[in-house]
Short mmCIF file of C-alpha atoms and ligand atoms in Angstrom, two decimals:
data_model
loop_
_atom_site.label_atom_id
_atom_site.label_comp_id
_atom_site.label_asym_id
_atom_site.label_seq_id
_atom_site.Cartn_x
_atom_site.Cartn_y
_atom_site.Cartn_z
CA UNK A 1 0.00 0.00 0.00
CA UNK A 2 1.29 3.42 -0.90
CA UNK A 3 1.62 6.24 1.57
CA UNK A 4 1.41 9.92 0.67
CA UNK A 5 2.76 12.85 2.66
CA UNK A 6 4.29 16.28 2.29
CA UNK A 7 8.03 16.13 1.71
CA UNK A 8 10.21 17.89 4.27
CA UNK A 9 13.56 19.32 3.24
CA UNK A 10 15.63 18.16 6.21
CA UNK A 11 19.07 17.96 4.66
CA UNK A 12 19.15 14.14 4.51
CA UNK A 13 19.87 12.22 1.28
CA UNK A 14 17.20 11.96 -1.42
CA UNK A 15 16.56 8.28 -0.60
CA UNK A 16 15.74 9.10 3.06
CA UNK A 17 12.01 9.42 3.89
CA UNK A 18 11.82 13.23 4.26
CA UNK A 19 8.59 12.66 6.15
CA UNK A 20 6.91 15.84 7.40
CA UNK A 21 4.17 13.70 9.02
CA UNK A 22 1.61 15.81 7.18
CA UNK A 23 -0.45 13.14 5.44
CA UNK A 24 -1.97 13.68 1.99
CA UNK A 25 -5.44 12.23 1.34
CA UNK A 26 -6.52 10.45 -1.84
CA UNK A 27 -8.85 13.35 -2.67
CA UNK A 28 -5.89 15.73 -2.78
CA UNK A 29 -4.12 13.50 -5.28
CA UNK A 30 -7.24 13.32 -7.40
CA UNK A 31 -7.34 17.12 -7.47
CA UNK A 32 -3.92 17.26 -9.10
CA UNK A 33 -4.79 14.49 -11.54
CA UNK A 34 -2.73 11.72 -9.94
CA UNK A 35 -4.29 8.24 -10.06
CA UNK A 36 -3.44 5.63 -7.46
CA UNK A 37 -4.66 2.07 -6.88
CA UNK A 38 -3.33 -0.96 -5.06
CA UNK A 39 -3.73 -3.86 -7.49
CA UNK A 40 -2.52 -7.12 -5.94
CA UNK A 41 -3.37 -9.21 -9.03
CA UNK A 42 -1.73 -8.79 -12.44
CA UNK A 43 -5.21 -9.44 -13.93
CA UNK A 44 -6.33 -6.11 -12.39
CA UNK A 45 -3.42 -4.38 -14.09
CA UNK A 46 -4.38 -6.00 -17.39
CA UNK A 47 -7.99 -4.84 -16.96
CA UNK A 48 -6.97 -1.26 -16.24
CA UNK A 49 -4.54 -1.34 -19.16
CA UNK A 50 -7.23 -2.46 -21.59
CA UNK A 51 -9.77 0.10 -20.24
CA UNK A 52 -7.31 2.93 -20.72
CA UNK A 53 -5.72 1.69 -23.92
CA UNK A 54 -2.27 1.02 -22.52
CA UNK A 55 -1.36 -1.58 -25.10
CA UNK A 56 2.38 -1.77 -24.43
CA UNK A 57 4.60 -2.34 -21.44
CA UNK A 58 8.14 -3.06 -20.42
CA UNK A 59 10.02 -3.71 -17.19
CA UNK A 60 12.59 -1.66 -15.35
CA UNK A 61 14.75 -2.83 -12.48
CA UNK A 62 17.04 -0.70 -10.37
CA UNK A 63 19.38 -1.89 -7.64
CA UNK A 64 22.93 -1.51 -6.43
CA UNK A 65 23.86 -3.89 -9.29
CA UNK A 66 22.58 -1.45 -11.92
CA UNK A 67 25.47 0.05 -13.88
CA UNK A 68 25.82 3.78 -13.20
CA UNK A 69 23.01 3.71 -10.65
CA UNK A 70 24.12 7.03 -9.16
CA UNK A 71 24.00 8.79 -12.53
CA UNK A 72 20.60 7.28 -13.33
CA UNK A 73 19.19 8.33 -9.96
CA UNK A 74 20.53 11.85 -10.39
CA UNK A 75 18.63 12.10 -13.70
CA UNK A 76 15.39 10.63 -12.28
CA UNK A 77 15.55 13.13 -9.40
CA UNK A 78 15.70 16.21 -11.63
CA UNK A 79 12.32 17.92 -11.61
CA UNK A 80 10.67 17.40 -15.01
CA UNK A 81 7.46 16.74 -16.92
CA UNK A 82 6.45 14.59 -19.89
CA UNK A 83 4.12 15.00 -22.86
CA UNK A 84 2.23 11.86 -21.82
CA UNK A 85 1.23 10.04 -18.65
CA UNK A 86 3.87 8.27 -16.55
CA UNK A 87 2.30 4.90 -15.67
CA UNK A 88 4.14 2.70 -13.21
CA UNK A 89 3.12 -0.61 -11.63
CA UNK A 90 5.52 -1.63 -8.88
CA UNK A 91 6.35 -5.35 -8.86
CA UNK A 92 9.09 -5.46 -6.20
CA UNK A 93 11.04 -3.21 -3.88
CA UNK A 94 9.95 0.36 -3.29
CA UNK A 95 10.47 3.93 -4.38
CA UNK A 96 9.46 7.55 -4.02
CA UNK A 97 7.67 9.60 -6.64
CA UNK A 98 7.55 13.29 -5.69
CA UNK A 99 4.82 15.36 -7.36
CA UNK A 100 4.14 19.10 -7.10
CA UNK A 101 0.82 20.17 -5.59
CA UNK A 102 -1.03 23.32 -6.65
CA UNK A 103 1.03 25.42 -4.22
CA UNK A 104 4.23 24.01 -5.71
CA UNK A 105 4.94 21.91 -2.60
CA UNK A 106 6.32 18.39 -2.97
CA UNK A 107 4.02 15.48 -2.16
CA UNK A 108 6.01 12.29 -1.65
CA UNK A 109 4.38 9.05 -2.86
CA UNK A 110 5.96 6.01 -1.24
CA UNK A 111 5.13 3.03 -3.46
CA UNK A 112 5.85 -0.69 -3.15
CA UNK A 113 4.81 -3.99 -4.76
CA UNK A 114 1.22 -3.95 -5.98
CA UNK A 115 0.96 -0.16 -6.28
CA UNK A 116 -0.14 1.45 -9.53
CA UNK A 117 0.63 5.15 -9.91
CA UNK A 118 -0.34 7.26 -12.91
CA UNK A 119 1.05 10.77 -13.20
CA UNK A 120 -0.78 13.03 -15.66
CA UNK A 121 1.07 14.64 -18.55
CA UNK A 122 2.42 18.06 -17.65
CA UNK A 123 2.79 17.50 -13.88
CA UNK A 124 6.19 18.37 -12.43
CA UNK A 125 7.67 15.32 -10.70
CA UNK A 126 10.80 13.33 -9.91
CA UNK A 127 11.71 9.82 -8.74
CA UNK A 128 14.14 8.20 -6.35
CA UNK A 129 14.73 4.89 -4.62
CA UNK A 130 14.31 4.44 -0.88
CA UNK A 131 17.29 3.58 1.32
CA UNK A 132 16.59 -0.08 0.39
CA UNK A 133 17.95 0.87 -3.08
CA UNK A 134 15.87 -1.57 -5.09
CA UNK A 135 12.73 -1.47 -7.22
CA UNK A 136 11.12 -3.43 -10.02
CA UNK A 137 8.38 -1.79 -12.06
CA UNK A 138 6.29 -2.35 -15.16
CA UNK A 139 6.09 0.76 -17.33
CA UNK A 140 2.86 0.93 -19.30
CA UNK A 141 2.22 3.13 -22.32
CA UNK A 142 -0.23 3.64 -25.14
CA UNK A 143 1.79 3.25 -28.30
CA UNK A 144 5.03 5.10 -28.64
CA UNK A 145 6.33 6.01 -25.20
CA UNK A 146 6.93 9.74 -24.72
CA UNK A 147 9.55 9.48 -22.04
CA UNK A 148 11.55 12.56 -22.91
CA UNK A 149 12.04 14.41 -19.64
CA UNK A 150 11.40 18.12 -20.04
CA UNK A 151 13.19 19.86 -17.18
CA UNK A 152 11.46 22.44 -14.99
CA UNK A 153 13.97 25.07 -16.04
CA UNK A 154 12.44 25.14 -19.52
CA UNK A 155 8.98 25.83 -18.06
CA UNK A 156 8.20 28.24 -20.88
CA UNK A 157 9.61 25.99 -23.61
CA UNK A 158 7.28 26.64 -26.57
CA UNK A 159 7.82 23.12 -27.99
CA UNK A 160 5.79 21.57 -25.16
CA UNK A 161 2.17 22.51 -24.52
CA UNK A 162 1.74 19.82 -21.87
CA UNK A 163 2.08 22.19 -18.93
CA UNK A 164 -0.69 24.44 -20.22
CA UNK A 165 -2.85 21.42 -21.02
CA UNK A 166 -2.32 20.04 -17.51
CA UNK A 167 -3.19 23.33 -15.81
CA UNK A 168 -6.36 23.62 -17.90
CA UNK A 169 -7.36 20.06 -16.97
CA UNK A 170 -6.94 20.46 -13.22
CA UNK A 171 -8.61 23.88 -13.06
CA UNK A 172 -11.78 22.25 -14.38
CA UNK A 173 -11.93 19.73 -11.48
C1 KMT B 201 10.92 7.34 -14.25
O1 KMT B 201 10.44 7.59 -15.35
O2 KMT B 201 11.14 8.19 -13.39
C2 KMT B 201 11.23 5.98 -13.97
O3 KMT B 201 11.00 5.17 -14.80
C3 KMT B 201 11.81 5.68 -12.67
C4 KMT B 201 11.85 4.26 -12.38
S1 KMT B 201 10.25 3.52 -12.44
C5 KMT B 201 10.01 2.91 -10.85
NI1 NI B 202 9.15 11.29 -15.27
#
């Protein structure tokens, strides 16, 4: 089961919990367009995938055995957005997805095996492992994955309209 809370900048490493003990409710996640479900059975994942048209998937594994793990983690932890949803089903281990709320505060999503997390296109986010340093996840996507990470620093980049699209979507909730 995932746990959601406001991230506290306490000077510890990115893989530490950074737990402010301010819990975030499911309704708050819904408001920013983040979908979460605990799906213990792969059949539930398949059902959701077919409902939403996620016809493709692949697997990613990260651990201390991963070549250049530090470099990879540094990239995942840079605040960015994508031009499509980021759909992750955790199959082993655990990790943290940090997403920005409407006040630009970080909400930390602690996910582990059985958790499905879908981040909407255009939301600013980042990822890191926990101190356990291991995760396995299925990445689902519609057709061609749009996994280019557009960094926060190019917020006004005219080649991506995803941010605008996202803000329009959530303001109508
Ligand atoms: C991403 O896009 O941030 C990732 O794929 C991270 C690993 S998935 C658990
Ligand atoms: Ni991403």
